[in-house]
XYZ file of C-alpha atoms in Angstrom:
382
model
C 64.106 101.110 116.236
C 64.777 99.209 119.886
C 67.341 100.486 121.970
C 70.677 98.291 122.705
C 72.496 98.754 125.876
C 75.906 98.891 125.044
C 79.492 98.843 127.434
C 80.324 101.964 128.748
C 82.668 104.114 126.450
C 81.025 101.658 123.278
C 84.143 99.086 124.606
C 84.503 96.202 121.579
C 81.057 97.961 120.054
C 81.049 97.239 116.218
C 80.067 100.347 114.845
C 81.330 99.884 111.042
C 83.715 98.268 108.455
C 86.866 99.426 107.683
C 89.514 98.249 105.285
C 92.198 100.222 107.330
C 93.186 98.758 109.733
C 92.563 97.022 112.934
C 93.883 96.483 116.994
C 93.613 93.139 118.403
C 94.426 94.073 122.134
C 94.794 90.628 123.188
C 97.370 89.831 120.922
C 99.212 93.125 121.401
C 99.072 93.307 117.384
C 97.666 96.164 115.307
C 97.876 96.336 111.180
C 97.314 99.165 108.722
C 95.488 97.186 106.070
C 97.028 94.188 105.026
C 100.809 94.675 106.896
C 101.664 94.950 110.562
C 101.740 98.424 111.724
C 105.198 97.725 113.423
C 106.900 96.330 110.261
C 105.661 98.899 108.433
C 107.640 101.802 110.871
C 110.154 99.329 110.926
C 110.634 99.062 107.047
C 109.387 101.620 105.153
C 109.292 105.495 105.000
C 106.205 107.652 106.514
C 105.478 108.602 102.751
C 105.308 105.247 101.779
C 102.413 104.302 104.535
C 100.419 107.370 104.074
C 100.283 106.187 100.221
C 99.041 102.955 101.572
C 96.294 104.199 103.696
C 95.217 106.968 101.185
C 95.238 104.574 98.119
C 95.565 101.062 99.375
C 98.795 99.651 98.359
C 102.199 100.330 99.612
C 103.965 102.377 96.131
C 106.658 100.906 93.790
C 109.484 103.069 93.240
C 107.853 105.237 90.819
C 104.873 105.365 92.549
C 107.151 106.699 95.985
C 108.953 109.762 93.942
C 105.281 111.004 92.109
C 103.727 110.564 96.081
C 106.435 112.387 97.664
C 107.000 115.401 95.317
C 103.277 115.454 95.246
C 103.197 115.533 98.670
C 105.803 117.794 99.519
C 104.611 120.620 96.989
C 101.646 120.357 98.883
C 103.822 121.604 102.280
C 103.502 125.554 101.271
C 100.819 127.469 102.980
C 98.684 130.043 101.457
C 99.278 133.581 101.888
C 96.467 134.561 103.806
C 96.916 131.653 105.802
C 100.863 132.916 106.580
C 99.820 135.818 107.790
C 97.250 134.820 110.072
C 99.201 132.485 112.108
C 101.153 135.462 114.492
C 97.740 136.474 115.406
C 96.900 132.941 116.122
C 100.450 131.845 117.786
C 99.501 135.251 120.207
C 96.309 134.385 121.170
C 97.376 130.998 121.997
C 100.602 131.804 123.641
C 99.536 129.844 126.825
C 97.401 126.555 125.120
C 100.605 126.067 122.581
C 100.271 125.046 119.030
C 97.623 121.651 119.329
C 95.313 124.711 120.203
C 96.547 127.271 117.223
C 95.914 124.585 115.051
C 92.155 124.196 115.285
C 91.800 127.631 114.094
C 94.386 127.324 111.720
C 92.849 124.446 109.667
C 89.680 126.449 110.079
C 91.318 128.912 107.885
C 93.078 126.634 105.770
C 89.411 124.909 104.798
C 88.019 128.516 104.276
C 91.179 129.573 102.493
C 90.583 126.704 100.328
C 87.171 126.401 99.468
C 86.490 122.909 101.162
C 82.839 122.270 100.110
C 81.340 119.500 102.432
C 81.901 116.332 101.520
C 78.580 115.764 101.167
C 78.682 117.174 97.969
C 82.257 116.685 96.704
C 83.338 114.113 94.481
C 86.171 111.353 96.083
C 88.763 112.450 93.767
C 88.424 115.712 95.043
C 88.223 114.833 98.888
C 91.273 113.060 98.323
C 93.084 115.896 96.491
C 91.641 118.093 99.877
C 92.996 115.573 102.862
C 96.713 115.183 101.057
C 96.636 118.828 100.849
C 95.503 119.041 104.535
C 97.952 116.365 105.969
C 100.754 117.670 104.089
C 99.693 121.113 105.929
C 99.626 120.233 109.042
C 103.455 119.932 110.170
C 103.964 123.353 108.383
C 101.256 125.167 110.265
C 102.549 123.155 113.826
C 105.925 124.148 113.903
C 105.270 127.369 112.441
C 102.753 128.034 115.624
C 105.332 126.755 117.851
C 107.862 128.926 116.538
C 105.812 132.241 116.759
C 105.482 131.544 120.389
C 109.046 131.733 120.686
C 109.747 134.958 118.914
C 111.226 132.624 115.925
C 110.506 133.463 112.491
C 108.489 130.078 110.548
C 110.783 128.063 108.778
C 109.889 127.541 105.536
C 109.161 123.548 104.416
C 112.354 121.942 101.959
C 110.721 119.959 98.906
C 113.924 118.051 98.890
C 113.326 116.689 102.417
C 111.386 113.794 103.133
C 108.454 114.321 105.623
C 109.905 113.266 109.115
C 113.402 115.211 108.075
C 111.425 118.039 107.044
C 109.257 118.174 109.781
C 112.543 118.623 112.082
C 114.004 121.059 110.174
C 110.809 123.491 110.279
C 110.775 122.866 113.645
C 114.273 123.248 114.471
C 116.228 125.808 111.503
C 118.294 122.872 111.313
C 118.836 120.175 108.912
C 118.766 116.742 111.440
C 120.792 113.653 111.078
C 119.900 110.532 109.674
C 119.292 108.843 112.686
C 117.409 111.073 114.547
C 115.227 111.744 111.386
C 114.765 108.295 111.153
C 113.680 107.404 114.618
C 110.857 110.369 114.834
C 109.866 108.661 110.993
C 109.484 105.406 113.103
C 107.508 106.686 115.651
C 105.257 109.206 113.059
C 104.408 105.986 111.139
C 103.812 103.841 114.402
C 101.222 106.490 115.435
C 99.683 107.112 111.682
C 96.499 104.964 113.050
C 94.909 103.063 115.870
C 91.762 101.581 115.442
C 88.190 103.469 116.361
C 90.447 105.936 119.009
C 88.298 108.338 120.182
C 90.056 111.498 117.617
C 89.193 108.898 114.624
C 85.640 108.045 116.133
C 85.087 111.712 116.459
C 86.510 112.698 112.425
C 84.410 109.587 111.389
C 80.954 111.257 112.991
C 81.534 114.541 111.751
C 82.175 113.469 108.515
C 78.753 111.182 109.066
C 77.070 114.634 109.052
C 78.404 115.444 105.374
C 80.989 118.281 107.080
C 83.870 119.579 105.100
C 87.235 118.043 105.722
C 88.704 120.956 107.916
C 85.254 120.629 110.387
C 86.214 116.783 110.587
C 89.952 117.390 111.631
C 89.415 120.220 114.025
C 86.900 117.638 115.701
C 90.069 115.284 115.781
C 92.501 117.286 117.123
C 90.084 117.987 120.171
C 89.386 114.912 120.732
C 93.366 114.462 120.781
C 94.380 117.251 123.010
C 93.130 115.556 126.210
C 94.990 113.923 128.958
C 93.324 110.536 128.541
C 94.099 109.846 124.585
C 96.876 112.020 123.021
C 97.825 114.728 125.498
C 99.783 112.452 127.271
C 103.842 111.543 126.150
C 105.332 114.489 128.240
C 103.164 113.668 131.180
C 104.411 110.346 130.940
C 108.220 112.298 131.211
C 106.793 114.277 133.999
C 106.578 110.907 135.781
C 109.956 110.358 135.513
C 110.940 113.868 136.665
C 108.642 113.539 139.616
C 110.229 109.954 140.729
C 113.762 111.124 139.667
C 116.317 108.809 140.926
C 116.015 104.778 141.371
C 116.080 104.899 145.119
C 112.535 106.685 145.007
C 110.810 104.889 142.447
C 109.095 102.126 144.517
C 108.007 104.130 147.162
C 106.509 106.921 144.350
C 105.033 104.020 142.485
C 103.489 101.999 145.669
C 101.608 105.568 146.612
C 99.757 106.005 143.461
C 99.169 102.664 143.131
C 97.596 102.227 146.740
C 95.738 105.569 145.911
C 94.361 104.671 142.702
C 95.909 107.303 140.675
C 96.863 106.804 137.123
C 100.248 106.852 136.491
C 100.692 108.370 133.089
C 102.137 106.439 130.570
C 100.693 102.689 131.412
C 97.909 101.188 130.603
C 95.293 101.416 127.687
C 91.814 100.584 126.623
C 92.689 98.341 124.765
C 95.959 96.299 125.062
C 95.879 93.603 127.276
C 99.196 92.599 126.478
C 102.370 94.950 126.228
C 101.613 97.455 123.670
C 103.395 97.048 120.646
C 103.814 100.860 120.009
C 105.914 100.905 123.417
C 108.033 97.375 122.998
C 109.545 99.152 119.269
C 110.237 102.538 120.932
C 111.514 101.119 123.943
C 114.125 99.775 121.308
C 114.414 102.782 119.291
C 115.264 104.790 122.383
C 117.851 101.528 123.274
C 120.069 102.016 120.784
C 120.236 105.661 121.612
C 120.989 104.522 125.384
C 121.777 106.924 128.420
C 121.000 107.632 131.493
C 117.511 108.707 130.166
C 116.815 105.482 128.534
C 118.245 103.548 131.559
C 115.803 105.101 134.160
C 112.827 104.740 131.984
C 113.529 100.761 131.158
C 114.483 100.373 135.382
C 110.305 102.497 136.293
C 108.638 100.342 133.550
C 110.603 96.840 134.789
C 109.330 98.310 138.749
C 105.626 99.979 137.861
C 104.681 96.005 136.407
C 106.223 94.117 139.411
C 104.961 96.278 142.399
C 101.306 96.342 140.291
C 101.680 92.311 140.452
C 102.392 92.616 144.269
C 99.694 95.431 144.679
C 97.212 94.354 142.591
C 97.709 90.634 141.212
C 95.431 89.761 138.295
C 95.423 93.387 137.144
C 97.570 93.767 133.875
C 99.223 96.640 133.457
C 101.782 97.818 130.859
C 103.843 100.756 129.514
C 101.307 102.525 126.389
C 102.771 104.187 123.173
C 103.204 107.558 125.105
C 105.550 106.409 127.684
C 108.495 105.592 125.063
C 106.943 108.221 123.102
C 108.122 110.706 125.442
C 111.861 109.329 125.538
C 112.379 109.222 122.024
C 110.881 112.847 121.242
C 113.167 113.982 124.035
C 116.002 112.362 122.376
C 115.511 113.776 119.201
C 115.486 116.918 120.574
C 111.968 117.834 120.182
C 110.485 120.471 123.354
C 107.833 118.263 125.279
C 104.959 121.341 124.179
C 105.849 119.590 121.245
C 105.025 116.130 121.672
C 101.192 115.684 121.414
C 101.707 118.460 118.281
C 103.774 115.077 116.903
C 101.491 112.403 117.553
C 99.115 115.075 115.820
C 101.331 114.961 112.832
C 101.002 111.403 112.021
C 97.601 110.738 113.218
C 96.134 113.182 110.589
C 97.029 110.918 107.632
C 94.757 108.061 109.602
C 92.055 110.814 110.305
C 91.999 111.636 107.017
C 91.797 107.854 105.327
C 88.977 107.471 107.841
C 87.096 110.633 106.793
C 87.373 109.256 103.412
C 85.986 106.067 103.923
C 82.886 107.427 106.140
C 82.202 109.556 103.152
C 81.458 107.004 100.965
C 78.867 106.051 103.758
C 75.302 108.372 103.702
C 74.213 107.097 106.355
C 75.014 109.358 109.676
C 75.979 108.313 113.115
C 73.413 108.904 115.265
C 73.071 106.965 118.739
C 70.879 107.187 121.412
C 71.261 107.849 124.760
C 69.111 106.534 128.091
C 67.559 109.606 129.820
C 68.197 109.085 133.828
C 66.586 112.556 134.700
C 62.892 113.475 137.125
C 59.842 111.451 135.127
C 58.398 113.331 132.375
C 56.297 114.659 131.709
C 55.527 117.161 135.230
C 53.784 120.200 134.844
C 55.951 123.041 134.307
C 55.703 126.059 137.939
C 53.891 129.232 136.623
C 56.602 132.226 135.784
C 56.970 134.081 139.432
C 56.135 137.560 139.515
């Protein structure tokens, strides 16, 4: 087969087809299925998406209570799997929970008895990834809380999944609105397109893996600075900066020194991401001083980058409101990529289920750049 030079990074490289979704960065518009991703957190309940992207319709009332008692019975964690995660929360007492989980859905798979899904009928994959994403908030906050000397709190059936996610995090029961703003911003962050966590599920699961191998690929893939690790660096920014009178001379330095300033800019959008422009309004209606400082940097990082650099766009990305929300709500920032984890795994897992009904692996080439082959190999010194 010839080789194809393709962009650095595969930019705009077709690798497959996909009914889930799609990101057309020009427009600033990205859709899970059929519906806008935005209208979707705007409108309906986390349980309701992940019922869309797991069985491709959005669920009629009926269909919402079976999903989300199904769902939520599926929120308990296996014994063994309990009383592994102190030893787990120890060992990872300085990498934090995003870290504790890899080897906790390690065990989870082998607590289970994921077979790859090479060789397990879709019924049953499905069955495995609700199980799995209905896991994964349980095992986060219970990680997080071990590495506080806190005892896990134990998941509420009764709860729906954003509500219940804050109350195993917190011991306390949240209020509506703060339940319903972290729902917003769970199902604003469920999927995104061939991201570089769902490009990296999608070639595992190429291979034939089991689900668990997929997902740990995932969350690696998430845990770095450049994709998910990102919404409390992007409320570093505003610590470092911290009042209005130093934000344009803060800004114009990293600008003139070519440093990224965390929170703006993606690989994709070339318009204001959408992600940002509904959690900028989510965070709005909370207001504060908070709020206020974060709309005045964004309004000053774009018009100093005009001066700067004219041409260039540049433009707040999901993590920058991200991080104001989360702080809002009262989540710790350790906490914040765990989040973004939380969502994404429901669009990990639709995507692992559609490359599995795919054989065929991914398998690219690469162009080798080393000394010309072949050279004759220097005799073994004495």
């Amino acid at each position: 087969m010839p080789i194809t030079d393709v962009p650095r990074g595969l930019a705009g490289v077709v690798v497959t087809d996909t009914a889930l979704g799609d990101v057309r960065g020009q427009e600033g518009f990205y859709h899970y299925r059929q519906y806008s991703a935005v209208e979707l957190a705007q409108t309906r309940s986390f349980e309701d998406v992940w019922h869309l992207m797991f069985r491709g319709s959005l669920p009629d009332a009926q269909q919402r209570a079976r999903f989300a008692a199904e769902t939520a019975a599926l929120r308990h964690l296996p014994q063994d799997v309990r009383e592994a995660l102190p030893g787990i929360a120890r060992a990872g007492a300085r990498s934090g929970p995003l870290a504790g989980l890899r080897t906790a859905l390690s065990l989870l798979g082998a607590s289970a008895g994921l077979r790859p899904l090479y060789d397990t009928a879709a019924d049953r994959r499905e069955a495995d990834a609700l199980a799995a994403c209905a896991a994964v908030p349980t095992l986060l906050t219970a990680l997080h809380r071990l590495g506080r000397g806190l005892e896990p709190v134990e998941p509420r059936d009764d709860l729906p999944h954003a509500a219940n996610y804050l109350y195993m995090l917190t011991g306390a029961e949240p209020d509506a609105r703060r339940a319903r703003a972290v729902e917003q911003y769970l199902v604003s962050t469920i999927d995104h397109g061939f991201n570089a966590s769902t490009f990296t599920a999608r070639v595992i699961a190429s291979t034939g893996a089991d689900l668990a191998a997929c997902l740990c690929g995932a969350v690696g893939a998430l845990s770095g600075p450049l994709h998910g690790g990102a919404p409390s660096r992007a409320l570093d920014t505003l610590d470092a900066i911290g009042t209005p009178d130093r934000i344009d001379g803060w800004i114009r330095d990293r600008v003139l020194a070519g440093e990224r300033i965390m929170g703006f800019g993606h690989p994709v959008y070339r318009t204001e991401d959408p992600r940002s422009r509904m959690l900028r309004g989510i965070a709005q209606e909370f207001g504060g001083s908070l709020v206020d400082f974060a709309v005045e940097v964004e309004a000053r990082v774009v018009e100093i980058l005009a001066r700067l650099k004219p041409g260039r766009e540049l433009h707040t990305n999901v993590e920058f409101y991200a991080g104001v929300v989360m702080e809002l709500c009262g989540l710790p920032r350790e906490m914040f990529t765990p989040t973004f984890c939380a969502a994404r795994v429901v669009g990990w897992s639709a995507n692992i289920l559609e490359q599995a009904e795919d054989s065929k692996i991914i398998r690219p080439a690469a162009r080798y750049t080393g000394p010309t082959p072949p050279q004759p190999v220097p005799a073994a010194l004495d």
